[in-house]
XYZ file of C-alpha atoms in Angstrom:
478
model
C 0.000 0.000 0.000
C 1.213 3.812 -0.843
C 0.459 6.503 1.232
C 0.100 9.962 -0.076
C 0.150 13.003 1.978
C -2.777 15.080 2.231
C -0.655 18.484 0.884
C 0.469 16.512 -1.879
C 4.071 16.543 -1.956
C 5.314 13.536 -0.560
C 4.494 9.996 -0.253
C 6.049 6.384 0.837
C 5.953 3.245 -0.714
C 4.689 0.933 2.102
C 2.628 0.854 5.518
C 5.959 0.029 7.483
C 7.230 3.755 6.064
C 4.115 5.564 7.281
C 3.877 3.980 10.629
C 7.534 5.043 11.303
C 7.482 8.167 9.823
C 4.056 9.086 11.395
C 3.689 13.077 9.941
C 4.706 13.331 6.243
C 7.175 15.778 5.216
C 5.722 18.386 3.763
C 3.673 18.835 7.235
C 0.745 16.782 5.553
C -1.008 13.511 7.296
C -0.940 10.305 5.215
C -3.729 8.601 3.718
C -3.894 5.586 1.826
C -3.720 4.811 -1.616
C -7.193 3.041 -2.118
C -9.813 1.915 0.200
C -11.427 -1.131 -0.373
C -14.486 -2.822 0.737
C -15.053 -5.901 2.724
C -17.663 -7.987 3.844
C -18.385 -10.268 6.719
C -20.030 -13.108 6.200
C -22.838 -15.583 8.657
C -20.444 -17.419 10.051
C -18.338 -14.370 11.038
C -20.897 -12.664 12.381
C -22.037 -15.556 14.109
C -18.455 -15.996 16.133
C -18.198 -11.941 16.669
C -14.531 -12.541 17.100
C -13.204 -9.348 17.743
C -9.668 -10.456 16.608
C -10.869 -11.681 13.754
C -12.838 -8.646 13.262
C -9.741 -6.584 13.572
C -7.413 -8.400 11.539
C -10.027 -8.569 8.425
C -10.410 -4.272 8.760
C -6.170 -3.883 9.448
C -4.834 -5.829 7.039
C -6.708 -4.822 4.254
C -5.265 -1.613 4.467
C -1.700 -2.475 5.457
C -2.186 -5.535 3.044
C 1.794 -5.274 2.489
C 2.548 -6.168 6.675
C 3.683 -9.489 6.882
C 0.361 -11.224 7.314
C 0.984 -14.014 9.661
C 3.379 -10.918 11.900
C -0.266 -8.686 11.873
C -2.499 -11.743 12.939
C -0.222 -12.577 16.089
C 0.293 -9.069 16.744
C -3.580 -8.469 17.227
C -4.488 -11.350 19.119
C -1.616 -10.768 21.553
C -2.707 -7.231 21.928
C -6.639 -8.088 22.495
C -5.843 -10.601 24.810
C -5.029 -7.886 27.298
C -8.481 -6.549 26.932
C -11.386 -8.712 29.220
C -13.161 -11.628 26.965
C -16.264 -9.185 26.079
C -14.474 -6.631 25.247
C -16.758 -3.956 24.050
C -20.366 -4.470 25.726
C -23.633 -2.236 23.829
C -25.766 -0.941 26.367
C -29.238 0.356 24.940
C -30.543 3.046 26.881
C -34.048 4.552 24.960
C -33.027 3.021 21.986
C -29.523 4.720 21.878
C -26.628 2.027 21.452
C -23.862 2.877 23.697
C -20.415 1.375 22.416
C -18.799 0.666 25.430
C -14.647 1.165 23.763
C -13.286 2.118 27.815
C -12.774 -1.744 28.777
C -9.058 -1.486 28.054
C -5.990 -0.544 30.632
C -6.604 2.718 31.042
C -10.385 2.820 30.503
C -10.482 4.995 27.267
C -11.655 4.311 23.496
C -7.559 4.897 22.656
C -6.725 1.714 24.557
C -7.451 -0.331 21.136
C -5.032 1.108 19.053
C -2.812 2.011 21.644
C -2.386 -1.565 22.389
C -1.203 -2.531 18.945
C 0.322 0.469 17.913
C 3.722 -0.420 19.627
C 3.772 -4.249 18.006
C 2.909 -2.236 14.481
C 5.589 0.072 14.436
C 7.554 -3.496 15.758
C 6.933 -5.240 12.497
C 7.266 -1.778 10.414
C 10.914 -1.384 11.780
C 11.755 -5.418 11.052
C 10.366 -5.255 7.908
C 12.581 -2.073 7.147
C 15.490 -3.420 9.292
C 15.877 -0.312 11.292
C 17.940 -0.976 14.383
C 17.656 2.746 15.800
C 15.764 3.063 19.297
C 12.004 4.822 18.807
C 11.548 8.051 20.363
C 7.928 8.193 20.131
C 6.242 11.946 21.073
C 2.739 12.174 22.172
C 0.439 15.554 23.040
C -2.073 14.360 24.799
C -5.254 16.564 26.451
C -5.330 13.612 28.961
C -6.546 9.626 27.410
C -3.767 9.510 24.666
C -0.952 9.981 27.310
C -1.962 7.369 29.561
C -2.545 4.340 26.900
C 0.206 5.562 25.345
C 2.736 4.842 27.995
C 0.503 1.500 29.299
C 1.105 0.401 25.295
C 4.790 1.131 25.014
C 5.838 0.669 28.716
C 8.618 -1.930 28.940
C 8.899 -2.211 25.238
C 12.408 -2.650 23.819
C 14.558 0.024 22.342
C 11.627 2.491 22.882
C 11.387 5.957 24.808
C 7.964 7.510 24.877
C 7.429 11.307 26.262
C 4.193 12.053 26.848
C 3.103 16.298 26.969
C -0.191 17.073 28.682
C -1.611 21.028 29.960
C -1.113 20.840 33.642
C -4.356 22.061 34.123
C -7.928 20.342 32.923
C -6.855 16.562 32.961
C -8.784 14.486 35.936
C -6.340 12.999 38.915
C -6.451 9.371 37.450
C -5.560 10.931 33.800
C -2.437 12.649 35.870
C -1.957 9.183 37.940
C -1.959 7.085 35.228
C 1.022 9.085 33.630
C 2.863 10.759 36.418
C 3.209 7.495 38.179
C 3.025 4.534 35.695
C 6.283 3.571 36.701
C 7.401 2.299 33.081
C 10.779 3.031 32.852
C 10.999 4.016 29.405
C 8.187 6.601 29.691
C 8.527 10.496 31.327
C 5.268 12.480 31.021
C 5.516 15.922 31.102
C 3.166 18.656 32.448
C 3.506 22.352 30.286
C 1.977 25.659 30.776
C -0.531 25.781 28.300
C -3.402 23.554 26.546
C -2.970 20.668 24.429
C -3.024 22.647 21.249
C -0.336 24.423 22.333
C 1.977 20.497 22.891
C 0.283 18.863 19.222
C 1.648 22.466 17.471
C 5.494 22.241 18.732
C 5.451 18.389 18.370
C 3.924 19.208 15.017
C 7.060 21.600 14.276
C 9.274 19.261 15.937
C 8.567 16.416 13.242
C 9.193 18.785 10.316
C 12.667 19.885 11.377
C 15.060 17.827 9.599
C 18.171 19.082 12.021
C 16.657 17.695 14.537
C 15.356 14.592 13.218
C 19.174 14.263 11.696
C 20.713 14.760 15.813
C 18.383 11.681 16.352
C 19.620 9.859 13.783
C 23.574 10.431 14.794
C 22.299 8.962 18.625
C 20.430 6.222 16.391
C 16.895 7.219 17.371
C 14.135 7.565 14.920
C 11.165 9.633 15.510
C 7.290 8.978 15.317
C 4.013 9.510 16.754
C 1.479 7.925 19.295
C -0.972 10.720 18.560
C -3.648 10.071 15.403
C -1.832 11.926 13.246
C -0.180 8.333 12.889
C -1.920 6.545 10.091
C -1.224 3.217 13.088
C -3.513 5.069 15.357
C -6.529 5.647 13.072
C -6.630 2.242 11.069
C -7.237 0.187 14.313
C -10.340 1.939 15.439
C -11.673 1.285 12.128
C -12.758 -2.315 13.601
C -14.893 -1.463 16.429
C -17.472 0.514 14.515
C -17.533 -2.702 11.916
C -18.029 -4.882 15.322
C -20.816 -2.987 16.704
C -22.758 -3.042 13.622
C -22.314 -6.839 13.348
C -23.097 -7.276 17.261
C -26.413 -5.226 16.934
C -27.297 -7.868 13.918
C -26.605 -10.904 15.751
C -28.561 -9.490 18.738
C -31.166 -8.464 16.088
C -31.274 -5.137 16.880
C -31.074 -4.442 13.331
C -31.128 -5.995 10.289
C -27.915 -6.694 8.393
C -27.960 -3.633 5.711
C -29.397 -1.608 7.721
C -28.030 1.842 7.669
C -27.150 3.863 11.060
C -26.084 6.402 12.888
C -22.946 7.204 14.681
C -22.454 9.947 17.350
C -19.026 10.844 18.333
C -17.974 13.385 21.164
C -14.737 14.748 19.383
C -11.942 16.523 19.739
C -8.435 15.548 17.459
C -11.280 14.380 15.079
C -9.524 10.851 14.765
C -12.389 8.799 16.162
C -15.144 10.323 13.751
C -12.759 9.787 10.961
C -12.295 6.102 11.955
C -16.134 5.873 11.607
C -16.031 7.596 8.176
C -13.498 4.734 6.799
C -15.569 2.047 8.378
C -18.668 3.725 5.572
C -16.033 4.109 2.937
C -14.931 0.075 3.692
C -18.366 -0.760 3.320
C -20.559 -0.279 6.559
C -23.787 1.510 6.264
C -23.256 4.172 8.032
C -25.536 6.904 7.050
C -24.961 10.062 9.384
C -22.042 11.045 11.366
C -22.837 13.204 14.113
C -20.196 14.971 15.499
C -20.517 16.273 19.038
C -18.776 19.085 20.780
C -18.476 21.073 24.247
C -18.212 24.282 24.715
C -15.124 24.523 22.454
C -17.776 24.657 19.247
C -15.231 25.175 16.305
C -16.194 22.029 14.628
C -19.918 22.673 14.793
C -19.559 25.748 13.541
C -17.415 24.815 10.651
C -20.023 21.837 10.176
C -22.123 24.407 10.239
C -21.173 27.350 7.898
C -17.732 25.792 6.467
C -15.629 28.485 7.939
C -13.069 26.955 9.986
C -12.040 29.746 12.712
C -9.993 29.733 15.584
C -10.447 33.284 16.168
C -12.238 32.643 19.734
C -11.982 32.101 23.597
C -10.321 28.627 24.627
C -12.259 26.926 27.408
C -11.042 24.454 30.033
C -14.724 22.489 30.589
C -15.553 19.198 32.301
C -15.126 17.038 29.046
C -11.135 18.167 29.015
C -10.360 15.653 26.378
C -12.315 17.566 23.796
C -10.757 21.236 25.008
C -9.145 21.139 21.190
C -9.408 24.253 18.999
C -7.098 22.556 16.146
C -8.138 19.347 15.347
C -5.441 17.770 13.197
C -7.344 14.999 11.784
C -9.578 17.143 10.306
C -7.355 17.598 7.384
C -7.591 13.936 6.615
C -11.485 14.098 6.618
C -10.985 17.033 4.381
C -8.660 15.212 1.650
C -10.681 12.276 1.268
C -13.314 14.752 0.999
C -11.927 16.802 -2.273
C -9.496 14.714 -3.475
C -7.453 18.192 -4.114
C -3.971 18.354 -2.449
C -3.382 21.455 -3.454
C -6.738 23.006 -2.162
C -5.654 21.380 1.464
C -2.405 22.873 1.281
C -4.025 26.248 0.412
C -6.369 25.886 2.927
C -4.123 24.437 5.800
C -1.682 27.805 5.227
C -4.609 29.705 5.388
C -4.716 28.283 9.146
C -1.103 28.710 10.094
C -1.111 32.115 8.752
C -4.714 33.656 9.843
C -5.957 31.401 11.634
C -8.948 30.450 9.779
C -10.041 28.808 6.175
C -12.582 28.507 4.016
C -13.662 24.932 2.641
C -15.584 24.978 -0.750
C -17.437 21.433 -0.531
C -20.150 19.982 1.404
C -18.926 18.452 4.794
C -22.325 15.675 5.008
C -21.994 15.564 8.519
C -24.263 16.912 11.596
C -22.450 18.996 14.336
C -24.097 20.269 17.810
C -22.519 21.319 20.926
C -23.538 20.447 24.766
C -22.408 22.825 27.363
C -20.974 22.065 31.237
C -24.466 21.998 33.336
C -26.545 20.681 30.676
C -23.841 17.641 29.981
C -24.137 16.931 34.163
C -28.017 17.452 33.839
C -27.614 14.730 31.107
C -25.587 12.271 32.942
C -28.355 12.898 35.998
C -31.113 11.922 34.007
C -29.736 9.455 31.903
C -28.953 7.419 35.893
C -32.060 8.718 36.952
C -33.981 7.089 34.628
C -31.834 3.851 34.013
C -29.256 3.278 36.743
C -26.887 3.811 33.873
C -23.401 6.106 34.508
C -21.544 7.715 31.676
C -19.180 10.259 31.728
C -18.713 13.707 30.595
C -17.488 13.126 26.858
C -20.159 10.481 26.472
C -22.914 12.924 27.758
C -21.903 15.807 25.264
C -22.489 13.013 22.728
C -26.087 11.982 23.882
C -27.286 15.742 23.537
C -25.784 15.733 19.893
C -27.666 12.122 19.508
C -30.962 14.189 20.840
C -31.309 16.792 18.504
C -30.236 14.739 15.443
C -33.164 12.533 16.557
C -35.444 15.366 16.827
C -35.509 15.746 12.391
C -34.258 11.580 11.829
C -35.087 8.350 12.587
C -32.320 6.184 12.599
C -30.414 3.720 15.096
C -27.780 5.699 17.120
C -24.835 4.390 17.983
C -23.074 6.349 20.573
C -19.462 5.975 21.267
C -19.033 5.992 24.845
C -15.159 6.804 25.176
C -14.174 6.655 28.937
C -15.291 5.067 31.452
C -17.043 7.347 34.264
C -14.163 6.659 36.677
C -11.917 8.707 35.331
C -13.940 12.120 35.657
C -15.407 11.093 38.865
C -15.874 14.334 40.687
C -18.254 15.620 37.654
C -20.358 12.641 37.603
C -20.305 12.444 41.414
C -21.424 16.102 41.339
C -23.901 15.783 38.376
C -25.957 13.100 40.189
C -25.366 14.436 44.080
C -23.198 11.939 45.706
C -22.021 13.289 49.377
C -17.783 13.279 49.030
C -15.007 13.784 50.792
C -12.674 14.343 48.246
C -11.400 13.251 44.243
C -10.348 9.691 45.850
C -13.561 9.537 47.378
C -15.621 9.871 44.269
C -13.383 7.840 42.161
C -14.097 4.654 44.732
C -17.914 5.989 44.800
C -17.724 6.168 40.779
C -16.157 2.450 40.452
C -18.672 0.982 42.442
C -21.419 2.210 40.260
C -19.656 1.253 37.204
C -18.799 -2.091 38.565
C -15.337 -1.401 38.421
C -13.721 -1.463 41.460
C -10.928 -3.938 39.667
C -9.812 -0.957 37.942
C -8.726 0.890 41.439
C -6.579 -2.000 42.557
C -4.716 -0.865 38.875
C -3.900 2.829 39.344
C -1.794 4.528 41.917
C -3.516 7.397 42.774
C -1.072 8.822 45.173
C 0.404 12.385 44.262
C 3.661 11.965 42.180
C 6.253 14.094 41.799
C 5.439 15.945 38.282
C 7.567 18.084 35.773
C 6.433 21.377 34.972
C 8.008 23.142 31.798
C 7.283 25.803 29.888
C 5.885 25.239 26.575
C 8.377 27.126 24.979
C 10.683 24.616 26.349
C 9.376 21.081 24.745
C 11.936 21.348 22.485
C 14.855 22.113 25.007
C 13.141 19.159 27.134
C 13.409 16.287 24.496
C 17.258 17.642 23.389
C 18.772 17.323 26.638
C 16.760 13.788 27.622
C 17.623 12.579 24.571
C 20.941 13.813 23.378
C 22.805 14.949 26.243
């Protein structure tokens, strides 16, 4: 498979290239070559083996990984997760994909636990013997199955950057003190936009990337700007379908839709694969907080960052530059040159233009009325979601109030790790964050999940951001 980057002006030959090289060089995001369709047949849908599932979606897009490499690779990493690995809950006819059953309890726990045995077979295949030095911004989730996904792994050094305000004390926990050796997570002043721009600049500065190379490290990315990010969740959409037709929810054919609280934009665009690979997915919903660019560009195709940044109680969705968006975009025109125009447009003023139509729904929920949604949503069904999940309901709501279709909702962290918001949107008496994260577990029937994290305070570095760059030189080179 060939990857082309969105801007137009560079490419690699093979899947092992892009997941190594994770940003392309001219500053675009890669996308593949073709995207074909598959099918699953009875007897697959019958087993609803999530492996098999997985491997079918993967490795028809990186059909040129050693096959018999990629099917080990995903069971291994799978086998981690617990045996039903992504439950549906239907509350009121919405379909709840349950994707926090991993490590860390968050959606990016399926491809960040095959990510690191990817980028494996892509430097085997490409006999690089150079450590990985893999950079993550994270705005809380991506950090911590990040490092849980490469911790311990050989010849690797993750650093993780995350704001040091806005992320939840399990987020901070599960970084601060993971105690992988090979991982340092880093707290800067500033948002996450601020960490995903000078990791962004970072990859497209050749003297640095040529210092690496002389202390034989290569460079790439955890974040979904990796093309080995995004294909993975491509799977669990195609699984939910299928588990809604066994349960006969739905007929097989039967087109849906899928709501998606979203920040980065990665998870939406997994979705938008799964329709291009062949699932009947008829409406994607995208659902925002109180940081509204993306329904307002869904709205009036003005893309504008010209606006107040808020720190809310969905932090992982406090994004004002969504990078996959330019993906989304791409496949969208099929005009390099218009995305290059259009993605200078945003480094330079801050805003673009997009000429076509977007075929996508965008709302927004603000902070009270996403804890008066988690309150009545338990009210009514005993049923606990978190704050991302809740911003996605209201969006599910009002496209529901002009359609009639089957929602699927992806539910992408699991109410522990925002405890003090759902403890305070449905009135539970605390005495502090550990208190309403043992409250929290008990209502999600998760208290296994506490004997996982150390929730003590660790001992966290604080940097600049103006300093990210300074911080990686003299860990890594000096």
């Amino acid at each position: 498979m060939k990857y082309y980057s969105t801007r137009g002006k560079s490419f690699v030959n093979s899947t092992a290239e892009a997941l190594l090289k994770g940003l392309a060089d001219d500053g675009g995001l890669f996308i593949p070559e073709k995207i074909e369709k598959i099918n699953f047949n009875e007897e697959e849908i019958e087993r609803l083996d999530y492996t098999e599932f997985a491997y079918k979606v993967i490795s028809t897009i990186f059909d040129d990984l050693d096959k018999e490499k990629l099917k080990t690779e995903i069971e291994a990493a799978y086998d981690t997760f617990p045996k039903d690995l992504l439950p549906i809950k239907n509350v009121d006819n919405l379909y709840f994909m349950e994707l926090f059953h991993g490590k860390t309890r968050a959606f990016k726990d399926f491809a960040l636990s095959l990510l690191p045995r990817l980028i494996k077979i892509a430097k085997e295949e490409n006999k690089v013997d150079d450590k990985t030095l893999i950079l993550t911004a994270t705005s809380g989730d991506t950090g911590s199955a990040a490092i849980s996904g490469f911790a311990g792994v050989k010849d690797s050094e993750i650093i993780v950057f995350y704001p040091t305000d806005g992320i939840s004390l399990i987020q901070r926990a599960q970084m601060v003190n993971s105690g992988a050796e090979n991982a340092t997570a880093v707290a800067i002043e500033g948002n996450f936009d601020d960490a995903q721009s000078a990791l962004k600049k970072i990859f497209n500065d050749s003297d640095f990337k040529e210092k690496l190379k002389s202390a034989k490290y290569m460079l790439t990315s955890a974040n979904s700007i990796n093309v080995g990010r995004l294909v993975p969740q491509i799977a669990y959409y195609f699984y939910s379908y299928y588990k809604l037709v066994k349960n006969k929810e739905i007929e097989n054919g039967d087109s849906v839709a899928v709501t998606v609280p979203t920040g980065n934009f990665g998870n939406i665009l997994a979705a938008y694969f799964a329709k291009e690979m062949g699932l009947p997915i008829e409406d994607f919903i995208c659902a925002s907080n109180k940081n509204n660019i993306l329904e307002d560009f869904i709205n009036t195709n003005i893309y504008d960052t010209h606006r107040e940044f808020y720190k809310t109680n969905s932090p992982s969705m406090d994004i004002l530059v969504s990078s996959n968006l330019e993906r989304y975009l791409s496949l969208k025109s099929n005009n390099a040159s218009e995305i290059e125009s259009i993605m200078n447009d945003l480094k330079d003023t801050g805003k673009f233009e997009y000429k076509h139509d977007l075929n996508m729904h965008g709302y927004s929920c603000g902070e009270e009325e996403t804890l008066e949604i988690i309150d009545k949503i338990y009210k009514k069904s005993g049923y606990v979601i978190d704050t991302h999940t809740a911003v996605a309901v209201k969006a599910a709501e009002e496209y529901l109030k002009e359609n009639n279709k089957k929602v699927l909702i992806a539910a992408t962290a699991s109410p522990i790790k925002f405890a003090m918001e759902i403890s305070k949107a449905i009135g539970l008496d605390l005495k502090d964050e550990k208190d309403a994260i043992e409250k929290v577990a008990k209502l999600s029937n998760d208290i296994e999940f506490l004997k996982q994290v150390d929730i003590k305070d660790g001992d966290e570095i604080v940097i600049e951001k103006e300093n990210i760059k300074k911080f990686i030189e003299e860990r890594i080179l000096c």
